[in-house]
Tab-separated table of C-alpha atoms and ligand atoms in Angstrom:
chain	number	residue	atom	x	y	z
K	1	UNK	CA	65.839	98.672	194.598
K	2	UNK	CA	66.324	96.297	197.654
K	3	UNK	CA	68.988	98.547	199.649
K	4	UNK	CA	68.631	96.361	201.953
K	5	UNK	CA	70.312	93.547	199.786
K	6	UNK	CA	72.600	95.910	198.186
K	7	UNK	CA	73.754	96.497	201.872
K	8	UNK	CA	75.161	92.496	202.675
K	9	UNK	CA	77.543	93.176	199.457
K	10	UNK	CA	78.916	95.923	201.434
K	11	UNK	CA	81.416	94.244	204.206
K	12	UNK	CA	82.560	97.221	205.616
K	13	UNK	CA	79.070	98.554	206.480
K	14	UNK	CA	78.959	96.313	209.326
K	15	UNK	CA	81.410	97.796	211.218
K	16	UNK	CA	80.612	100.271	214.492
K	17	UNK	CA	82.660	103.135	215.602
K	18	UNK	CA	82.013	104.362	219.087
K	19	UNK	CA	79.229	101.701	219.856
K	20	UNK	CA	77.324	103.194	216.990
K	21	UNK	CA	76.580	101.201	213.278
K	22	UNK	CA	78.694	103.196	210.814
K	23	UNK	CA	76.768	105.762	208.814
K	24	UNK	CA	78.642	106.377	205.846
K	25	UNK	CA	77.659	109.338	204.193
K	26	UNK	CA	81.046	110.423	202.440
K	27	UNK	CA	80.552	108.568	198.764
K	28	UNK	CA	81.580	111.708	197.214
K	29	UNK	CA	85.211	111.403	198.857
K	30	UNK	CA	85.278	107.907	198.358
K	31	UNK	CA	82.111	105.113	197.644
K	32	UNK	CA	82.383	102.039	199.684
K	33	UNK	CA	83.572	98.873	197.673
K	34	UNK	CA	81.050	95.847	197.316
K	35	UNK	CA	82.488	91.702	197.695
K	36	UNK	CA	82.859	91.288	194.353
K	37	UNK	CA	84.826	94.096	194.012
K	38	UNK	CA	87.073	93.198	196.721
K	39	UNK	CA	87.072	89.315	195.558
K	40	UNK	CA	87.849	90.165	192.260
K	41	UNK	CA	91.368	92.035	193.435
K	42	UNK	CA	92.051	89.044	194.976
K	43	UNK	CA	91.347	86.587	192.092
K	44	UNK	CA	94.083	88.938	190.271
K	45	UNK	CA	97.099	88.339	192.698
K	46	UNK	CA	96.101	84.950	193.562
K	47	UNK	CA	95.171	83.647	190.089
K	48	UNK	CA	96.717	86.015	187.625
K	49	UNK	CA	99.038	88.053	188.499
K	50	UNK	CA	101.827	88.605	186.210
K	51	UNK	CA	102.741	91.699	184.158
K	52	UNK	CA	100.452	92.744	181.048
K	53	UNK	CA	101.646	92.773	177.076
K	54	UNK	CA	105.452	91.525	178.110
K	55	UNK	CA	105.513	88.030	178.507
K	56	UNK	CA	104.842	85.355	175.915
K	57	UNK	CA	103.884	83.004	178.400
K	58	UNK	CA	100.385	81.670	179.917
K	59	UNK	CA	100.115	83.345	182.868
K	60	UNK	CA	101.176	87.043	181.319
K	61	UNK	CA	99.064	86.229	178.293
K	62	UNK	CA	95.723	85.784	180.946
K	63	UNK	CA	96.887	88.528	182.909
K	64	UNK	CA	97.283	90.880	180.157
K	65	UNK	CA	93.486	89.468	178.664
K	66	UNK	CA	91.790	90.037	182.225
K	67	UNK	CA	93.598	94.359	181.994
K	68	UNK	CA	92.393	94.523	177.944
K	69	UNK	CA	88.407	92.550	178.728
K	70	UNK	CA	88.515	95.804	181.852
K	71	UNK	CA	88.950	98.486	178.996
K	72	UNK	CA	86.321	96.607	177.114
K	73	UNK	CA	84.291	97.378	179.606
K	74	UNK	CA	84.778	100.497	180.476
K	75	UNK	CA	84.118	101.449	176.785
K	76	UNK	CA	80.724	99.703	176.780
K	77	UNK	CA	79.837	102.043	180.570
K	78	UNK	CA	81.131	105.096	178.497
K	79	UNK	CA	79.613	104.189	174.947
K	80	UNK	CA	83.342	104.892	173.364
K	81	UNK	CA	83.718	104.163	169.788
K	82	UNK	CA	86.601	101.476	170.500
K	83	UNK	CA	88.253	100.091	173.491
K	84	UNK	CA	91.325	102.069	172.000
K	85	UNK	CA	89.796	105.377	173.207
K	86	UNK	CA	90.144	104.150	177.127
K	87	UNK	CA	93.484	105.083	178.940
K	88	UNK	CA	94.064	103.213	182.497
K	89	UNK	CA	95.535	105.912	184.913
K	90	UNK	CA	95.117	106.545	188.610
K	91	UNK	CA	92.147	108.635	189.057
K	92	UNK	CA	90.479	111.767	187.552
K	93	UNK	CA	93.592	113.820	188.958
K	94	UNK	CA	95.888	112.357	186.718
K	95	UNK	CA	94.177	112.247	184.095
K	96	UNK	CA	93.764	115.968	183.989
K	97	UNK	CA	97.155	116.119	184.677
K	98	UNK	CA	98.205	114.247	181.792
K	99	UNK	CA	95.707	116.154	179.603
K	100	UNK	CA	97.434	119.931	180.620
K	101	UNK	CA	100.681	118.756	180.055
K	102	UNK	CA	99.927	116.811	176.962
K	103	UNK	CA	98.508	119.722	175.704
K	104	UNK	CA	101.115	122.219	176.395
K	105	UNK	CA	103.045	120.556	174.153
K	106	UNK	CA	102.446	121.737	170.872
K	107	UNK	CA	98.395	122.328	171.072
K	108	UNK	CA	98.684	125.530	173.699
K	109	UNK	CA	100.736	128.692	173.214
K	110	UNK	CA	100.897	132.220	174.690
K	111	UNK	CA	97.888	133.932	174.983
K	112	UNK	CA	95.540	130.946	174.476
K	113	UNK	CA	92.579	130.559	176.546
K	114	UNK	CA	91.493	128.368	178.721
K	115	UNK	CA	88.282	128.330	180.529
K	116	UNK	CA	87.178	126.880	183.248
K	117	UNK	CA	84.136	127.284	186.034
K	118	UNK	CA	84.530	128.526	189.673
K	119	UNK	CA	82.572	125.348	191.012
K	120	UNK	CA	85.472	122.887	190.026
K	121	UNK	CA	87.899	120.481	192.160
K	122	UNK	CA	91.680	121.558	192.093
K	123	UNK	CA	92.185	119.048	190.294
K	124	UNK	CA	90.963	120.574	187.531
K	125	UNK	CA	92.015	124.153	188.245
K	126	UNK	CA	95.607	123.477	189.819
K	127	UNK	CA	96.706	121.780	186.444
K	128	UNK	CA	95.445	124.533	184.640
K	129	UNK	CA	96.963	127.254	186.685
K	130	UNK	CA	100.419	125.501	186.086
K	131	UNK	CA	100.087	126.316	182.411
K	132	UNK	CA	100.245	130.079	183.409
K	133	UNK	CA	103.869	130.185	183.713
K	134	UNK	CA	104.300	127.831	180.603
K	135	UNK	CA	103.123	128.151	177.792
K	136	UNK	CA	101.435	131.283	179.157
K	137	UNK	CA	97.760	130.569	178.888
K	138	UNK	CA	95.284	132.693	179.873
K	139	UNK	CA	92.909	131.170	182.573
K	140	UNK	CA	89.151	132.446	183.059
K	141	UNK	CA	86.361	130.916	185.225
K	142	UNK	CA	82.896	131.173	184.479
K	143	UNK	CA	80.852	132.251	187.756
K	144	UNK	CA	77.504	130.884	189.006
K	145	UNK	CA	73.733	131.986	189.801
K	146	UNK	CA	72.880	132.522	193.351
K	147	UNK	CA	71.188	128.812	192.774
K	148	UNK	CA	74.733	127.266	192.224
K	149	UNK	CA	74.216	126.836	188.535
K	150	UNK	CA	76.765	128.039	186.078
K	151	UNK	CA	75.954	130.984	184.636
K	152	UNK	CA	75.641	130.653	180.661
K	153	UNK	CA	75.666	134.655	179.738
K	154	UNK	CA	79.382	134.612	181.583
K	155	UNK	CA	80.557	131.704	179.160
K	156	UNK	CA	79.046	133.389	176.360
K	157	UNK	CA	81.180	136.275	177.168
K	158	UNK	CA	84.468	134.516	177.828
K	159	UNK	CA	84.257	132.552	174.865
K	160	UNK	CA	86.330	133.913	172.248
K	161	UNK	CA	87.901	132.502	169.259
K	162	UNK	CA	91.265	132.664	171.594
K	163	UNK	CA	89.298	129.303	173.474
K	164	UNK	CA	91.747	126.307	172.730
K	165	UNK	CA	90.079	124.566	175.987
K	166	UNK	CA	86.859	124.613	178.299
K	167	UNK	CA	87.232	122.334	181.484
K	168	UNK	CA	84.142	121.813	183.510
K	169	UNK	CA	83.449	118.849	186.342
K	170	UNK	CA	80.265	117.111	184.890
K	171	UNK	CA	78.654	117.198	188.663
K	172	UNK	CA	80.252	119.618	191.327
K	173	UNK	CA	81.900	117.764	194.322
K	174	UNK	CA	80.481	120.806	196.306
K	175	UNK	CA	77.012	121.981	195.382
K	176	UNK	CA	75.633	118.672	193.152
K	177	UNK	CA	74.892	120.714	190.096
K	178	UNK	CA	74.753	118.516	187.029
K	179	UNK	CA	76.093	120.888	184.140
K	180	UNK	CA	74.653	121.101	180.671
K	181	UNK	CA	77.489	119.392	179.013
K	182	UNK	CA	76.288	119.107	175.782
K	183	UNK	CA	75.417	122.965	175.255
K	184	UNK	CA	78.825	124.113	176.527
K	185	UNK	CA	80.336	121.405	174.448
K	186	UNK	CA	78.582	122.694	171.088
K	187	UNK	CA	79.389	126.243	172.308
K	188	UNK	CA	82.742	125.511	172.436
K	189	UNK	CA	83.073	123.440	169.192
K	190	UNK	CA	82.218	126.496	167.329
K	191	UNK	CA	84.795	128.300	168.239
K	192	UNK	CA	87.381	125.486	167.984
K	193	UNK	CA	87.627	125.055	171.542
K	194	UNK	CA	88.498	121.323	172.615
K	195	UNK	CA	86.001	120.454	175.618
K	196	UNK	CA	87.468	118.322	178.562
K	197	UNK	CA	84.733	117.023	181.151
K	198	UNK	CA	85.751	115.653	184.291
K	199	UNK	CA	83.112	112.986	185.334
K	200	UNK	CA	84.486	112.083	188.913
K	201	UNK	CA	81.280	113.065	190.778
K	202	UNK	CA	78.657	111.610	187.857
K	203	UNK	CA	80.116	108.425	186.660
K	204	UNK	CA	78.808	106.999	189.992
K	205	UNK	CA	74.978	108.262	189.770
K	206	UNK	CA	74.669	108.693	186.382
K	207	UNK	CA	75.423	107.145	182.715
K	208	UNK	CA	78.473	108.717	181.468
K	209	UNK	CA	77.815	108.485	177.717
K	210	UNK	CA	80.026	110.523	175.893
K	211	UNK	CA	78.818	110.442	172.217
K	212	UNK	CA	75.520	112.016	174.094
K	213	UNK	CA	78.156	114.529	176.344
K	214	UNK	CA	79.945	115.768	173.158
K	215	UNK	CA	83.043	116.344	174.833
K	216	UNK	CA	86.524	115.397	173.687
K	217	UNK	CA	88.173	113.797	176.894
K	218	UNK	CA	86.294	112.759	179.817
K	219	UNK	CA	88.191	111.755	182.947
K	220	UNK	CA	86.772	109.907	186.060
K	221	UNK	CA	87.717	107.515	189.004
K	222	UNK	CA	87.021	104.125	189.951
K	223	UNK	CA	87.275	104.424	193.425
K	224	UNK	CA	84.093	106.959	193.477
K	225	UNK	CA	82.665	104.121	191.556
K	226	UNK	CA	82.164	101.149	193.473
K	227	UNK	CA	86.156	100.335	192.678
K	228	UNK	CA	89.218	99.808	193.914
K	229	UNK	CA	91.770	102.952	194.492
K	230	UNK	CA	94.332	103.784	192.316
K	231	UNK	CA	92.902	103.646	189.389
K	232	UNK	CA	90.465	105.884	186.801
K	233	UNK	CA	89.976	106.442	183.170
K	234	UNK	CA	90.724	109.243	180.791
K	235	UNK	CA	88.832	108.545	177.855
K	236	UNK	CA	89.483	110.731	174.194
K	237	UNK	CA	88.382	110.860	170.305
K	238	UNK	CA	90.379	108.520	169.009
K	239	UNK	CA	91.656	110.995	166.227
K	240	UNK	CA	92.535	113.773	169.416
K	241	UNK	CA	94.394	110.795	171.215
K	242	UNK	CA	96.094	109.970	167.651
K	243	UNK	CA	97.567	113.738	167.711
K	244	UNK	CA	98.465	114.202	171.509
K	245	UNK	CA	101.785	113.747	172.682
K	246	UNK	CA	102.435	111.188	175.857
K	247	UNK	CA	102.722	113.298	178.985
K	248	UNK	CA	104.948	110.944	180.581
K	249	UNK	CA	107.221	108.383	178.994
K	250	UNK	CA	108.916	105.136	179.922
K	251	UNK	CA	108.274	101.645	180.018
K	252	UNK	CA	105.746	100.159	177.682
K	253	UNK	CA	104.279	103.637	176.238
K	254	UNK	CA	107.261	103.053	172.766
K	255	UNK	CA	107.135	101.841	169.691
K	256	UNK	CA	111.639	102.010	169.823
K	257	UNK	CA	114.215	103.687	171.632
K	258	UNK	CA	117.304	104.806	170.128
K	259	UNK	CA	120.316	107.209	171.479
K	260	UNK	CA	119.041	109.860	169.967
K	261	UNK	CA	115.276	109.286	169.157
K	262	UNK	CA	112.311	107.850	170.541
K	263	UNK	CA	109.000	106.881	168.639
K	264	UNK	CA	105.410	105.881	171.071
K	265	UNK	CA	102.999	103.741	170.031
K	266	UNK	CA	99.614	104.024	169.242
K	267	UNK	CA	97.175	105.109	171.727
K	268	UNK	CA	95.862	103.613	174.578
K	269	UNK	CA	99.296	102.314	174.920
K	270	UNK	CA	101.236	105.599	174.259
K	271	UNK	CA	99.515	107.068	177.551
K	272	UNK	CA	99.902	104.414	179.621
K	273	UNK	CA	103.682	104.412	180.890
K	274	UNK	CA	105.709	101.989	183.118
K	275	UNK	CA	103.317	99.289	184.748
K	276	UNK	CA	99.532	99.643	185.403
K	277	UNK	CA	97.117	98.649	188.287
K	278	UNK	CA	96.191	95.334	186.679
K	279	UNK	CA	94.536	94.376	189.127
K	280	UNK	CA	92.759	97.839	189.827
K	281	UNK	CA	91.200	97.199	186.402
K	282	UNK	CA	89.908	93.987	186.774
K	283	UNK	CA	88.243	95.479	189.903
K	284	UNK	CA	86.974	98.665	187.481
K	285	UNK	CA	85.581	96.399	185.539
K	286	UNK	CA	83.219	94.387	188.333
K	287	UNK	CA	82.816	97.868	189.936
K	288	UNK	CA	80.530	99.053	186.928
K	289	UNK	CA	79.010	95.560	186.068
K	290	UNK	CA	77.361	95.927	190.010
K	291	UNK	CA	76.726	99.672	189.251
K	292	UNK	CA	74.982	99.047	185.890
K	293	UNK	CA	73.110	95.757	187.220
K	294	UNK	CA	71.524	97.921	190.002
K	295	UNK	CA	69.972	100.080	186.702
K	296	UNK	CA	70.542	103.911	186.835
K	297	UNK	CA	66.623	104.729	186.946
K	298	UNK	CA	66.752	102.587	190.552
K	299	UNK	CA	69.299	104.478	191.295
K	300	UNK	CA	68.332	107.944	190.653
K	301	UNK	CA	65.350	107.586	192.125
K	302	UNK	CA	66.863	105.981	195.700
K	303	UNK	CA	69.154	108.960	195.936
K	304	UNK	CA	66.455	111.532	195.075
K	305	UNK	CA	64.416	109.856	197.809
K	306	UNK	CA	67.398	109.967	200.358
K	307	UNK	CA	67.840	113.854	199.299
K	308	UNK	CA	63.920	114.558	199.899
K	309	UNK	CA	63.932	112.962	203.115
K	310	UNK	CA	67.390	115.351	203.739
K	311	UNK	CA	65.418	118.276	203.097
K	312	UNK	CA	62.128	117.797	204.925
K	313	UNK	CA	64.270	116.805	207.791
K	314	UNK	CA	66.518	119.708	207.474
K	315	UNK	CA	63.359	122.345	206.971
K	316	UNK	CA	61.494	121.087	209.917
K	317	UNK	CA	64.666	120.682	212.583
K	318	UNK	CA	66.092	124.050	211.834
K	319	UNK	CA	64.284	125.772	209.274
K	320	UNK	CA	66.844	128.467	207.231
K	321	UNK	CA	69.261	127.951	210.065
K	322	UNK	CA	70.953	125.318	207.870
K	323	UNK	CA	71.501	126.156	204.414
K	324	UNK	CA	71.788	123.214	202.078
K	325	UNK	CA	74.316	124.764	198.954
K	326	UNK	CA	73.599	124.043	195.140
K	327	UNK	CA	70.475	124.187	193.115
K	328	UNK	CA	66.789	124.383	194.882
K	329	UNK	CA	65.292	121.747	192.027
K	330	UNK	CA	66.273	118.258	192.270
K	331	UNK	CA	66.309	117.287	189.152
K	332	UNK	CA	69.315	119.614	188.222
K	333	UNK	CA	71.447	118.314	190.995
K	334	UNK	CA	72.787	115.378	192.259
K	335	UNK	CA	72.388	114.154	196.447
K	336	UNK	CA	75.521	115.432	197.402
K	337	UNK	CA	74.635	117.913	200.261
K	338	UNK	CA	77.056	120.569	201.181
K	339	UNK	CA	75.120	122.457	204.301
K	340	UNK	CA	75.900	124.878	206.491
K	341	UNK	CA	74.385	124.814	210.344
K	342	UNK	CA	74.272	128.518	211.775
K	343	UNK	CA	76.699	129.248	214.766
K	344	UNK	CA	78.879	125.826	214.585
K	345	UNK	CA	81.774	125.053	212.325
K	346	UNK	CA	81.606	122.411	209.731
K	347	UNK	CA	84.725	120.542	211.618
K	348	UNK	CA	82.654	120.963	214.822
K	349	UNK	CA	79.744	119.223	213.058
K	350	UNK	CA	82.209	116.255	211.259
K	351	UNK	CA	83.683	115.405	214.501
K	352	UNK	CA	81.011	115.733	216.683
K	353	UNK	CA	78.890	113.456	214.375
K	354	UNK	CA	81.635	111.091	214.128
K	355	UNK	CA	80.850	110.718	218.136
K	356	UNK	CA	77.649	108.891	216.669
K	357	UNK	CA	79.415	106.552	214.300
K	358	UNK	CA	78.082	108.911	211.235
K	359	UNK	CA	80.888	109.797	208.483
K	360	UNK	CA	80.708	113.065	206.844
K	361	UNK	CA	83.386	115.609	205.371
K	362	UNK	CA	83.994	118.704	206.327
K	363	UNK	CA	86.428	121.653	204.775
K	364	UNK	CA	86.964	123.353	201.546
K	365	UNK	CA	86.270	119.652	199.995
K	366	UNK	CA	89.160	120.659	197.759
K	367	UNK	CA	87.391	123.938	195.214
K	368	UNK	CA	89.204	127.154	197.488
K	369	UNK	CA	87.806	129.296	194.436
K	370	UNK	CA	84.314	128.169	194.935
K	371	UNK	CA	84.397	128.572	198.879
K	372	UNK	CA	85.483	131.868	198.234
K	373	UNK	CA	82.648	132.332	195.778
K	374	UNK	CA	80.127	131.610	197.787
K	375	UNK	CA	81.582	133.369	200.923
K	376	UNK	CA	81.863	130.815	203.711
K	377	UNK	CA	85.485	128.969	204.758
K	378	UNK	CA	84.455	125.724	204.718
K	379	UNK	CA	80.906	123.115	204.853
K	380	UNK	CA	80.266	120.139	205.883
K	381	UNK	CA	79.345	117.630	203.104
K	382	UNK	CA	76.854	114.532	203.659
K	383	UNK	CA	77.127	112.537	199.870
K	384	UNK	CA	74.705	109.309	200.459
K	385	UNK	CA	74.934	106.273	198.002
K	386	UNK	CA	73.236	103.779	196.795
K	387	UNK	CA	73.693	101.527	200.194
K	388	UNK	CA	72.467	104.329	202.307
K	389	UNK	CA	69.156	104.117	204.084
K	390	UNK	CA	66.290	106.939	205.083
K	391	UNK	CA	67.004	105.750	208.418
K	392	UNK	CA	70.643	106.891	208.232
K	393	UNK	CA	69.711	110.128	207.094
K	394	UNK	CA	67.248	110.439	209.838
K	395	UNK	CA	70.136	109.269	211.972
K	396	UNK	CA	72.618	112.269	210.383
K	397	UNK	CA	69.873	114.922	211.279
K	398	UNK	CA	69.260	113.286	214.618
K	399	UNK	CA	72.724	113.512	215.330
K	400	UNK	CA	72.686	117.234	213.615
K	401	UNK	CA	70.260	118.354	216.661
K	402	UNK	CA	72.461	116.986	219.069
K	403	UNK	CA	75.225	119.140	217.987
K	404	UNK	CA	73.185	121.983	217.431
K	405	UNK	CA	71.922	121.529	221.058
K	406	UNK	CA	75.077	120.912	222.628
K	407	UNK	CA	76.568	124.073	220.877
K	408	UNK	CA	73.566	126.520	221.802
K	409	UNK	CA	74.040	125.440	225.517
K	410	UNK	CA	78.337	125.606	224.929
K	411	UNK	CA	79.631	128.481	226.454
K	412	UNK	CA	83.016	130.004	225.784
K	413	UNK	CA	84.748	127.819	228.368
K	414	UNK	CA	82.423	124.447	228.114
K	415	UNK	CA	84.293	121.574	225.924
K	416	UNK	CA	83.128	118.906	223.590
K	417	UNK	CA	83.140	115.021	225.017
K	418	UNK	CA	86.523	114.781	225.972
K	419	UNK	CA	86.788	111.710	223.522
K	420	UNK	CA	85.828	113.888	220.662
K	421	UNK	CA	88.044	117.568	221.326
K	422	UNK	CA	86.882	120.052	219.265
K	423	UNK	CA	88.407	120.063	215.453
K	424	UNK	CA	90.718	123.306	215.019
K	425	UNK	CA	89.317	125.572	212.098
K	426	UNK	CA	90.571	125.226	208.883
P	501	C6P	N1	86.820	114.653	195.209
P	501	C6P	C1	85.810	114.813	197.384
P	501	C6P	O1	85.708	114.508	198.568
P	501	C6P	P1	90.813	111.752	192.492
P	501	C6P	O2	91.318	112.159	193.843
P	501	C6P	O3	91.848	111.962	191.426
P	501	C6P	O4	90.206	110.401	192.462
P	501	C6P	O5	89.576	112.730	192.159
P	501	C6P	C2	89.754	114.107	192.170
P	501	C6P	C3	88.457	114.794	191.919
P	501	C6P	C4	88.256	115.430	190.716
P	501	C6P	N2	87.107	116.034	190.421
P	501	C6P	C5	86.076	116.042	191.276
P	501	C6P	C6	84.795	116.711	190.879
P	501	C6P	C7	86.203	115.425	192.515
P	501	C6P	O6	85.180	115.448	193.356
P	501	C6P	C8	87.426	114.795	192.857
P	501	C6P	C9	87.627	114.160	194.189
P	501	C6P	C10	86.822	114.093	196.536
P	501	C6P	O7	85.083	115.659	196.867
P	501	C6P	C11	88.155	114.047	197.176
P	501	C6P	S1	88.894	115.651	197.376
């Protein structure tokens, strides 16, 4: 893989901050966008743009071609059955969203389980949680090893034949675990359960195929994915989508409106209310051509590389003074390293690194549950990409030393660079 090419499609990575080259190392919150990304945006508004499956005219009718040829191919990146199975929505969050509701309506009840794992993002616990109060469901989270893996012998246990739903990210956001999908999946099938996966943090590294997955909606984001913001996929069975209820109605998503009745059309459309990011599709869709023409394999093995040279770096500097979170072995993980650097808080180390042009989150990284889990308030998260060099990670654990250094020496009444004042905790 020539990073180094990769790199030039990258505008943005030419920028400095502080005198310093930007390092981005935050993929994980969002991944950078490449030209023909952004170009392709701009073809929409300044060749196509016109609403999609209204107009009988040219311009809708190419507008509304360029939105359907996107959810061709984002079935071909998932391996869905049909195009039909792909739902346009903003992002992983509401596509969750729309799943809870959806199935509140009619598929949950009092009493009915749901499970879900104490390594996930809100967004797939706050939906959830919602459902207490109505219908009533009963919420349980399977825990994880002191390795950051999910522990199987707790979902065993909390599987009952109550389980209408288990709801597990594919890749945590947190500690890079990949979960065994499929197991849980065929676990859960048994008992009747319907399994939702939300793909957010793997649909950038890895192939999201979800006849191999065995789940029954998948969810995930395009702007993780090399694509615009705004928009992300929920993906179902056909036959489930054919039985769920819309979770929001207007515009577009009805077959005929009457006084007193309403009837929705067939799925995708029946999801997809009021109008679309057209144009955030047609960027999807050259989002995962680039992804899939880099290859995963090239992929996988850059970011493994990165996260090796991350480790050795981090083992020699400061030994077990920093604590990199989330399984040991690196082939049951992805590179997204949440650490922890004795005696300096993560929004010390974020803003202090951001002196050096290097961008890295810091904070609860949205998953509370799991921060309380593991016992620490907050880490600081470095998620490289496929544009990211071994030099910038050398430069993020140069930089690490610096702050390390300058926080041994602090005293109580010593202050950062006054450019860069020290973050308040969170
Ligand atoms: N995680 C992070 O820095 P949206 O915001 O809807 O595109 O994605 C939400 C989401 C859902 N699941 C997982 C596993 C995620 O990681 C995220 C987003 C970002 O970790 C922003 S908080």
């Amino acid at each position: 893989m020539d990073v180094r090419a990769i790199r030039r499609d990258f505008p943005i990575l030419e920028r400095t901050f502080h005198g310093k080259p930007l390092v981005y190392l935050d993929s994980a919150a969002t991944s950078q966008k490449p030209r023909s990304v952004i170009e392709a945006e701009q073809d929409f508004y300044t060749r196509l743009n016109a609403n999609v499956h209204r107009g009988v005219y040219a311009l809708s009718e190419e507008a509304t071609d360029a939105y359907e040829s996107a959810r061709t191919r984002v079935a071909r990146f998932l391996h869905a059955s049909a195009p039909e199975e792909v739902v346009f929505v903003r992002g992983t969050t509401e596509a969750i969203n729309d799943i809870s509701l959806s199935l509140s309506r009619g598929f949950l009840s009092r009493g009915d389980r749901v499970i879900t794992t104490v390594m996930e993002h809100h967004s797939n616990i706050v939906p959830w949680h919602q459902l207490r109060e109505h219908p009533g469901i009963d919420l349980q989270f399977v825990d994880i090893d002191e390795d950051g893996r999910l522990k199987m012998d707790d979902y065993d246990r909390l599987l009952t034949r109550s389980t209408k739903v288990v709801t597990l990210t594919h890749v945590s956001n947190v500690l890079g675990t990949v979960n065994p999908i499929r197991e849980i999946a065929d676990r859960a099938h048994d008992v009747g359960a319907l399994v939702v996966v939300d793909a957010a943090q793997s649909a950038p590294h890895r192939p999201v195929d979800v006849q191999a997955l065995g789940a029954d909606l998948v969810a995930f984001s395009g702007h993780k994915t090399l694509g615009p913001t705004g928009i992300g996929v929920l993906w179902g069975r056909a036959e489930l989508l054919a039985k769920l209820p819309p979770a929001q109605g207007g515009g577009e998503m009805i077959r005929e409106v009457h006084q007193t009745s309403v009837g929705y059309r067939e799925p995708p459309g029946r999801f997809e209310a009021g109008t679309p990011n057209i144009a955030g599709a047609h960027g999807l869709a050259r989002a995962l051509d680039y992804l899939e023409g880099v290859g995963w394999d090239e992929l996988r093995s850059h970011e493994r590389s990165l996260a090796r040279r991350a480790r050795e770096r981090a083992e020699a500097a400061f030994g077990p003074r920093l604590k990199i979170f989330g399984p040991a072995d690196d082939s049951a993980r992805e590179a997204v390293l949440s650490f922890q650097l004795d005696g300096v808080h993560p929004h010390d180390v974020a803003s202090l690194l951001d002196a050096e042009g290097i961008a890295v989150r810091s904070g609860h990284h949205c998953a509370q549950p799991l921060m309380e889990r593991l016992g620490v308030p907050a880490l600081t998260r470095a998620s490289p990409y496929l544009y990211n060099t071994v030099e910038e990670v050398d430069a993020l654990f140069d930089g690490l030393i610096k702050v390390d250094r300058f926080f041994s020496k602090a005293t109580p009444s010593s202050a950062p660079p006054a450019d860069h004042p020290r973050a308040s905790p969170v």
